[in-house]
Amino acid sequence: MLVRAHENGVKKIVCIGTSHEDSLAARDFAEAHNDVYWTYGIHPEHASGVLSDVSNSGSRRSLPSPWAAGANPRLASLRTLLRSDISTTPSSKLVAIGEVGLDYHYEGYDRDAQIKLFREMLELARDNDLPVSFHVREAFDDFFEIVKDFPEVRGVVHSFTDSKKVLKRILNETDYFVGVNGLATYSTLPTPPLERIVLETDAPFLTPVPFRGIINECAYIRNIAEWLSEKLGEDFSTIERETTKNAERLYRI
Ligand SMILES: [Zn+2]
């Protein structure tokens, strides 16, 4: 997959964590490969599971020890974990917190747990001076309300799938980048201005045209860039240069 990515002009890769275990796997992968970076995130769909694991010692899922003990164990031990990663590794490849956020799409979602976890992750991002990859689905009212309390936190609204009106609010009320991925190649989503776009795969999901139906991977960033070039009427090289610049600025890589 990395070879194919390089053959298609993808030089740097950010491997996104979506759960505690998954994030640490991303860390190990990043540490083993040049020009691969990682993020620490807990997807909002895991929010209630994480909280109940902490409050009941007979947990539903067994999480690794950083989650185990103390008054506010999750946040405290995560702080230690992330800080030690940043400070003991001068070339730490941890470049963001995320995916974190709010997702009210599926029935039975736990709004309170999601908000609590989201706020904690925003504190982590702020205290470690890291940007955030936001996952927000059908929850933008709460999202805008919460991020107001963290004006210093930078980020990207990943896989944006909402209306023109919401896109306008992101562009006008925040400095966030907006993640554009394969979904754009087969839907009618509003397109953000080039200076605010970060290209992403959201792999293994959302494979772009013409590869729909197979597993998504980094090499297909090229196809998303080609689509964007046509959509915006800009040279491919301009799209390549500008979206790379945005991603490098966001993640400081
Ligand atoms: Zn997501």
mmCIF file of C-alpha atoms and ligand atoms in Angstrom:
data_model
loop_
_atom_site.group_PDB
_atom_site.id
_atom_site.type_symbol
_atom_site.label_atom_id
_atom_site.label_comp_id
_atom_site.label_asym_id
_atom_site.label_seq_id
_atom_site.Cartn_x
_atom_site.Cartn_y
_atom_site.Cartn_z
ATOM 1 C CA MET A 1 0.000 0.000 0.000
ATOM 2 C CA LEU A 2 2.847 2.405 0.829
ATOM 3 C CA VAL A 3 4.621 1.579 -2.417
ATOM 4 C CA ARG A 4 1.454 2.275 -4.400
ATOM 5 C CA ALA A 5 0.967 5.523 -2.459
ATOM 6 C CA HIS A 6 4.498 6.664 -3.324
ATOM 7 C CA GLU A 7 4.036 5.679 -6.966
ATOM 8 C CA ASN A 8 1.007 7.977 -7.020
ATOM 9 C CA GLY A 9 2.809 10.970 -5.567
ATOM 10 C CA VAL A 10 1.687 10.619 -1.936
ATOM 11 C CA LYS A 11 4.744 11.507 0.127
ATOM 12 C CA LYS A 12 3.440 11.907 3.684
ATOM 13 C CA ILE A 13 0.694 9.904 5.361
ATOM 14 C CA VAL A 14 -1.228 10.585 8.551
ATOM 15 C CA CYS A 15 -2.652 7.393 10.032
ATOM 16 C CA ILE A 16 -5.793 8.310 11.998
ATOM 17 C CA GLY A 17 -6.712 6.632 15.291
ATOM 18 C CA THR A 18 -10.368 5.938 16.034
ATOM 19 C CA SER A 19 -10.102 4.042 19.336
ATOM 20 C CA HIS A 20 -7.471 3.651 22.048
ATOM 21 C CA GLU A 21 -6.185 0.329 20.687
ATOM 22 C CA ASP A 22 -6.376 1.514 17.121
ATOM 23 C CA SER A 23 -4.460 4.715 17.914
ATOM 24 C CA LEU A 24 -1.614 2.774 19.490
ATOM 25 C CA ALA A 25 -1.490 0.516 16.440
ATOM 26 C CA ALA A 26 -1.261 3.687 14.331
ATOM 27 C CA ARG A 27 1.622 4.842 16.536
ATOM 28 C CA ASP A 28 3.507 1.564 16.039
ATOM 29 C CA PHE A 29 2.952 1.719 12.296
ATOM 30 C CA ALA A 30 4.104 5.339 12.114
ATOM 31 C CA GLU A 31 7.213 4.582 14.133
ATOM 32 C CA ALA A 32 8.136 1.754 11.781
ATOM 33 C CA HIS A 33 7.818 3.752 8.548
ATOM 34 C CA ASN A 34 9.319 6.930 7.132
ATOM 35 C CA ASP A 35 6.969 9.831 6.477
ATOM 36 C CA VAL A 36 4.032 8.162 8.265
ATOM 37 C CA TYR A 37 2.514 10.051 11.208
ATOM 38 C CA TRP A 38 -0.249 9.154 13.672
ATOM 39 C CA THR A 39 -3.092 10.686 15.622
ATOM 40 C CA TYR A 40 -4.689 9.740 18.920
ATOM 41 C CA GLY A 41 -8.470 9.574 18.725
ATOM 42 C CA ILE A 42 -11.580 7.956 20.097
ATOM 43 C CA HIS A 43 -14.494 8.043 17.686
ATOM 44 C CA PRO A 44 -17.726 9.360 19.261
ATOM 45 C CA GLU A 45 -19.439 6.033 18.622
ATOM 46 C CA HIS A 46 -17.131 4.562 21.284
ATOM 47 C CA ALA A 47 -17.918 7.304 23.821
ATOM 48 C CA SER A 48 -20.448 5.506 26.002
ATOM 49 C CA GLY A 49 -18.408 2.291 25.997
ATOM 50 C CA VAL A 50 -15.348 4.169 27.170
ATOM 51 C CA LEU A 51 -17.192 5.957 29.949
ATOM 52 C CA SER A 52 -18.925 2.839 31.272
ATOM 53 C CA ASP A 53 -15.628 0.972 31.251
ATOM 54 C CA VAL A 54 -14.235 3.621 33.537
ATOM 55 C CA SER A 55 -17.180 3.873 35.900
ATOM 56 C CA ASN A 56 -17.769 0.107 36.369
ATOM 57 C CA SER A 57 -14.706 -1.909 37.197
ATOM 58 C CA GLY A 58 -16.396 -5.002 35.747
ATOM 59 C CA SER A 59 -16.143 -3.539 32.291
ATOM 60 C CA ARG A 60 -17.802 -4.680 29.110
ATOM 61 C CA ARG A 61 -14.625 -4.393 27.135
ATOM 62 C CA SER A 62 -11.240 -4.705 28.728
ATOM 63 C CA LEU A 63 -9.188 -1.660 27.917
ATOM 64 C CA PRO A 64 -5.435 -1.439 28.495
ATOM 65 C CA SER A 65 -4.046 -0.195 31.770
ATOM 66 C CA PRO A 66 -3.823 3.562 31.039
ATOM 67 C CA TRP A 67 -7.586 3.526 31.478
ATOM 68 C CA ALA A 68 -7.687 1.607 34.706
ATOM 69 C CA ALA A 69 -7.490 3.640 37.914
ATOM 70 C CA GLY A 70 -7.705 7.033 39.596
ATOM 71 C CA ALA A 71 -10.201 9.841 40.023
ATOM 72 C CA ASN A 72 -10.338 10.833 36.394
ATOM 73 C CA PRO A 73 -8.217 8.011 35.049
ATOM 74 C CA ARG A 74 -8.906 8.371 31.430
ATOM 75 C CA LEU A 75 -7.867 11.950 31.058
ATOM 76 C CA ALA A 76 -5.032 11.820 33.589
ATOM 77 C CA SER A 77 -3.392 8.744 32.133
ATOM 78 C CA LEU A 78 -3.917 9.880 28.597
ATOM 79 C CA ARG A 79 -2.200 13.123 29.426
ATOM 80 C CA THR A 80 0.775 11.175 30.742
ATOM 81 C CA LEU A 81 0.771 8.795 27.820
ATOM 82 C CA LEU A 82 0.698 11.530 25.203
ATOM 83 C CA ARG A 83 3.095 13.834 27.003
ATOM 84 C CA SER A 84 5.650 11.069 27.441
ATOM 85 C CA ASP A 85 5.305 10.209 23.786
ATOM 86 C CA ILE A 86 5.913 13.811 22.803
ATOM 87 C CA SER A 87 8.719 14.524 25.272
ATOM 88 C CA THR A 88 10.648 11.247 25.175
ATOM 89 C CA THR A 89 10.578 11.093 21.394
ATOM 90 C CA PRO A 90 12.177 14.292 20.081
ATOM 91 C CA SER A 91 10.903 13.382 16.642
ATOM 92 C CA SER A 92 7.444 12.394 17.906
ATOM 93 C CA LYS A 93 5.198 11.507 15.041
ATOM 94 C CA LEU A 94 2.027 12.210 16.993
ATOM 95 C CA VAL A 95 0.583 15.080 14.964
ATOM 96 C CA ALA A 96 -3.041 15.470 16.094
ATOM 97 C CA ILE A 97 -5.886 14.444 18.354
ATOM 98 C CA GLY A 98 -8.699 12.720 16.467
ATOM 99 C CA GLU A 99 -10.941 11.475 15.177
ATOM 100 C CA VAL A 100 -12.990 12.931 17.972
ATOM 101 C CA GLY A 101 -16.329 14.688 17.902
ATOM 102 C CA LEU A 102 -20.059 14.068 17.810
ATOM 103 C CA ASP A 103 -22.172 11.645 15.800
ATOM 104 C CA TYR A 104 -25.945 11.640 16.251
ATOM 105 C CA HIS A 105 -26.720 9.630 13.137
ATOM 106 C CA TYR A 106 -27.565 6.245 14.609
ATOM 107 C CA GLU A 107 -30.450 5.773 17.000
ATOM 108 C CA GLY A 108 -29.412 5.134 20.598
ATOM 109 C CA TYR A 109 -26.410 7.462 20.551
ATOM 110 C CA ASP A 110 -25.337 8.780 23.951
ATOM 111 C CA ARG A 111 -25.231 12.563 23.603
ATOM 112 C CA ASP A 112 -23.968 13.256 27.136
ATOM 113 C CA ALA A 113 -21.153 10.726 26.890
ATOM 114 C CA GLN A 114 -20.130 12.034 23.485
ATOM 115 C CA ILE A 115 -20.012 15.638 24.674
ATOM 116 C CA LYS A 116 -18.042 14.706 27.792
ATOM 117 C CA LEU A 117 -15.472 12.726 25.823
ATOM 118 C CA PHE A 118 -15.244 15.411 23.139
ATOM 119 C CA ARG A 119 -14.524 18.122 25.708
ATOM 120 C CA GLU A 120 -11.830 15.993 27.339
ATOM 121 C CA MET A 121 -10.156 15.366 24.010
ATOM 122 C CA LEU A 122 -10.266 19.079 23.211
ATOM 123 C CA GLU A 123 -8.519 19.769 26.513
ATOM 124 C CA LEU A 124 -5.855 17.239 25.570
ATOM 125 C CA ALA A 125 -5.370 18.927 22.212
ATOM 126 C CA ARG A 126 -5.158 22.372 23.778
ATOM 127 C CA ASP A 127 -2.758 21.325 26.531
ATOM 128 C CA ASN A 128 -0.446 19.519 24.110
ATOM 129 C CA ASP A 129 -0.728 22.155 21.388
ATOM 130 C CA LEU A 130 -2.009 19.628 18.871
ATOM 131 C CA PRO A 131 -4.595 20.173 16.125
ATOM 132 C CA VAL A 132 -7.782 18.102 16.023
ATOM 133 C CA SER A 133 -9.391 15.918 13.379
ATOM 134 C CA PHE A 134 -13.113 16.449 13.994
ATOM 135 C CA HIS A 135 -15.744 13.861 13.168
ATOM 136 C CA VAL A 136 -19.152 15.598 13.163
ATOM 137 C CA ARG A 137 -22.331 14.045 11.827
ATOM 138 C CA GLU A 138 -25.795 15.555 12.328
ATOM 139 C CA ALA A 139 -24.477 17.358 15.403
ATOM 140 C CA PHE A 140 -23.196 20.725 14.208
ATOM 141 C CA ASP A 141 -25.261 22.859 16.638
ATOM 142 C CA ASP A 142 -23.635 21.191 19.643
ATOM 143 C CA PHE A 143 -20.279 21.168 17.855
ATOM 144 C CA PHE A 144 -20.164 24.947 17.300
ATOM 145 C CA GLU A 145 -21.283 25.537 20.889
ATOM 146 C CA ILE A 146 -18.499 23.349 22.334
ATOM 147 C CA VAL A 147 -15.567 24.461 20.164
ATOM 148 C CA LYS A 148 -16.311 28.086 21.111
ATOM 149 C CA ASP A 149 -14.736 27.209 24.477
ATOM 150 C CA PHE A 150 -11.485 26.170 22.739
ATOM 151 C CA PRO A 151 -10.612 29.111 20.483
ATOM 152 C CA GLU A 152 -6.899 28.254 20.446
ATOM 153 C CA VAL A 153 -7.419 24.738 19.074
ATOM 154 C CA ARG A 154 -6.788 24.338 15.331
ATOM 155 C CA GLY A 155 -8.231 21.516 13.270
ATOM 156 C CA VAL A 156 -9.908 19.911 10.301
ATOM 157 C CA VAL A 157 -13.575 18.980 9.968
ATOM 158 C CA HIS A 158 -12.918 15.606 8.412
ATOM 159 C CA SER A 159 -15.230 14.008 5.824
ATOM 160 C CA PHE A 160 -17.593 16.953 5.716
ATOM 161 C CA THR A 161 -21.068 15.761 4.615
ATOM 162 C CA ASP A 162 -23.428 18.558 5.636
ATOM 163 C CA SER A 163 -25.193 21.466 3.924
ATOM 164 C CA LYS A 164 -23.919 24.610 2.236
ATOM 165 C CA LYS A 165 -25.172 26.577 5.216
ATOM 166 C CA VAL A 166 -23.126 24.552 7.705
ATOM 167 C CA LEU A 167 -20.060 24.758 5.452
ATOM 168 C CA LYS A 168 -20.457 28.538 5.470
ATOM 169 C CA ARG A 169 -20.526 28.553 9.270
ATOM 170 C CA ILE A 170 -17.306 26.515 9.407
ATOM 171 C CA LEU A 171 -15.600 28.876 6.955
ATOM 172 C CA ASN A 172 -16.845 32.063 8.628
ATOM 173 C CA GLU A 173 -16.873 31.182 12.323
ATOM 174 C CA THR A 174 -13.727 29.020 12.553
ATOM 175 C CA ASP A 175 -10.267 28.673 10.998
ATOM 176 C CA TYR A 176 -10.693 24.946 10.496
ATOM 177 C CA PHE A 177 -9.751 23.139 7.349
ATOM 178 C CA VAL A 178 -12.362 20.912 5.729
ATOM 179 C CA GLY A 179 -11.596 17.317 4.762
ATOM 180 C CA VAL A 180 -12.499 16.364 1.199
ATOM 181 C CA ASN A 181 -12.469 12.674 0.278
ATOM 182 C CA GLY A 182 -13.817 10.130 -2.199
ATOM 183 C CA LEU A 183 -17.407 10.843 -1.234
ATOM 184 C CA ALA A 184 -17.154 14.122 -3.143
ATOM 185 C CA THR A 185 -16.471 12.200 -6.368
ATOM 186 C CA TYR A 186 -19.913 10.546 -6.350
ATOM 187 C CA SER A 187 -22.190 13.003 -4.522
ATOM 188 C CA THR A 188 -23.307 16.626 -4.651
ATOM 189 C CA LEU A 189 -21.613 17.953 -1.519
ATOM 190 C CA PRO A 190 -20.702 21.651 -1.388
ATOM 191 C CA THR A 191 -17.007 22.198 -2.164
ATOM 192 C CA PRO A 192 -14.926 24.392 0.186
ATOM 193 C CA PRO A 193 -12.457 26.943 -1.226
ATOM 194 C CA LEU A 194 -9.051 25.487 -2.069
ATOM 195 C CA GLU A 195 -7.245 27.361 0.729
ATOM 196 C CA ARG A 196 -9.338 25.480 3.298
ATOM 197 C CA ILE A 197 -9.179 21.960 1.826
ATOM 198 C CA VAL A 198 -7.213 19.029 3.210
ATOM 199 C CA LEU A 199 -7.437 15.882 1.104
ATOM 200 C CA GLU A 200 -8.099 12.628 2.948
ATOM 201 C CA THR A 201 -9.013 9.043 2.150
ATOM 202 C CA ASP A 202 -11.107 8.066 5.198
ATOM 203 C CA ALA A 203 -9.785 4.620 4.244
ATOM 204 C CA PRO A 204 -10.882 1.866 4.213
ATOM 205 C CA PHE A 205 -14.197 3.618 3.455
ATOM 206 C CA LEU A 206 -15.411 6.056 0.778
ATOM 207 C CA THR A 207 -13.310 4.801 -2.133
ATOM 208 C CA PRO A 208 -13.379 7.423 -4.906
ATOM 209 C CA VAL A 209 -14.541 6.994 -8.496
ATOM 210 C CA PRO A 210 -13.410 4.951 -10.457
ATOM 211 C CA PHE A 211 -12.502 2.421 -7.765
ATOM 212 C CA ARG A 212 -15.795 2.261 -5.856
ATOM 213 C CA GLY A 213 -16.578 -1.147 -4.387
ATOM 214 C CA ILE A 214 -13.013 -1.973 -3.369
ATOM 215 C CA ILE A 215 -11.064 -1.047 -0.244
ATOM 216 C CA ASN A 216 -9.877 2.542 -0.190
ATOM 217 C CA GLU A 217 -6.160 3.324 0.208
ATOM 218 C CA CYS A 218 -3.686 6.205 0.189
ATOM 219 C CA ALA A 219 -2.811 5.934 -3.510
ATOM 220 C CA TYR A 220 -6.333 7.062 -4.412
ATOM 221 C CA ILE A 221 -5.684 10.532 -3.035
ATOM 222 C CA ARG A 222 -4.504 11.182 -6.592
ATOM 223 C CA ASN A 223 -8.003 10.441 -7.911
ATOM 224 C CA ILE A 224 -9.597 12.806 -5.423
ATOM 225 C CA ALA A 225 -7.099 15.504 -6.418
ATOM 226 C CA GLU A 226 -7.921 14.887 -10.094
ATOM 227 C CA TRP A 227 -11.622 15.229 -9.372
ATOM 228 C CA LEU A 228 -11.011 18.467 -7.471
ATOM 229 C CA SER A 229 -8.867 19.833 -10.283
ATOM 230 C CA GLU A 230 -11.765 19.361 -12.688
ATOM 231 C CA LYS A 231 -14.353 20.666 -10.240
ATOM 232 C CA LEU A 232 -12.454 23.883 -9.454
ATOM 233 C CA GLY A 233 -10.990 24.332 -12.926
ATOM 234 C CA GLU A 234 -7.456 24.484 -11.530
ATOM 235 C CA ASP A 235 -4.301 22.725 -12.760
ATOM 236 C CA PHE A 236 -3.605 19.393 -11.126
ATOM 237 C CA SER A 237 -0.232 20.752 -9.968
ATOM 238 C CA THR A 238 -1.959 23.665 -8.211
ATOM 239 C CA ILE A 239 -4.312 21.285 -6.392
ATOM 240 C CA GLU A 240 -1.369 19.087 -5.437
ATOM 241 C CA ARG A 241 0.709 21.986 -4.163
ATOM 242 C CA GLU A 242 -2.048 23.822 -2.261
ATOM 243 C CA THR A 243 -3.639 20.806 -0.545
ATOM 244 C CA THR A 244 -0.200 19.528 0.459
ATOM 245 C CA LYS A 245 0.659 22.936 1.885
ATOM 246 C CA ASN A 246 -2.608 22.964 3.871
ATOM 247 C CA ALA A 247 -2.002 19.496 5.316
ATOM 248 C CA GLU A 248 1.601 20.343 6.208
ATOM 249 C CA ARG A 249 0.461 23.513 7.932
ATOM 250 C CA LEU A 250 -2.327 21.756 9.817
ATOM 251 C CA TYR A 251 -0.215 18.850 11.068
ATOM 252 C CA ARG A 252 3.125 20.704 11.170
ATOM 253 C CA ILE A 253 4.811 17.999 9.105
HETATM 254 ZN ZN ZN B 1 -15.089 10.044 10.751
#
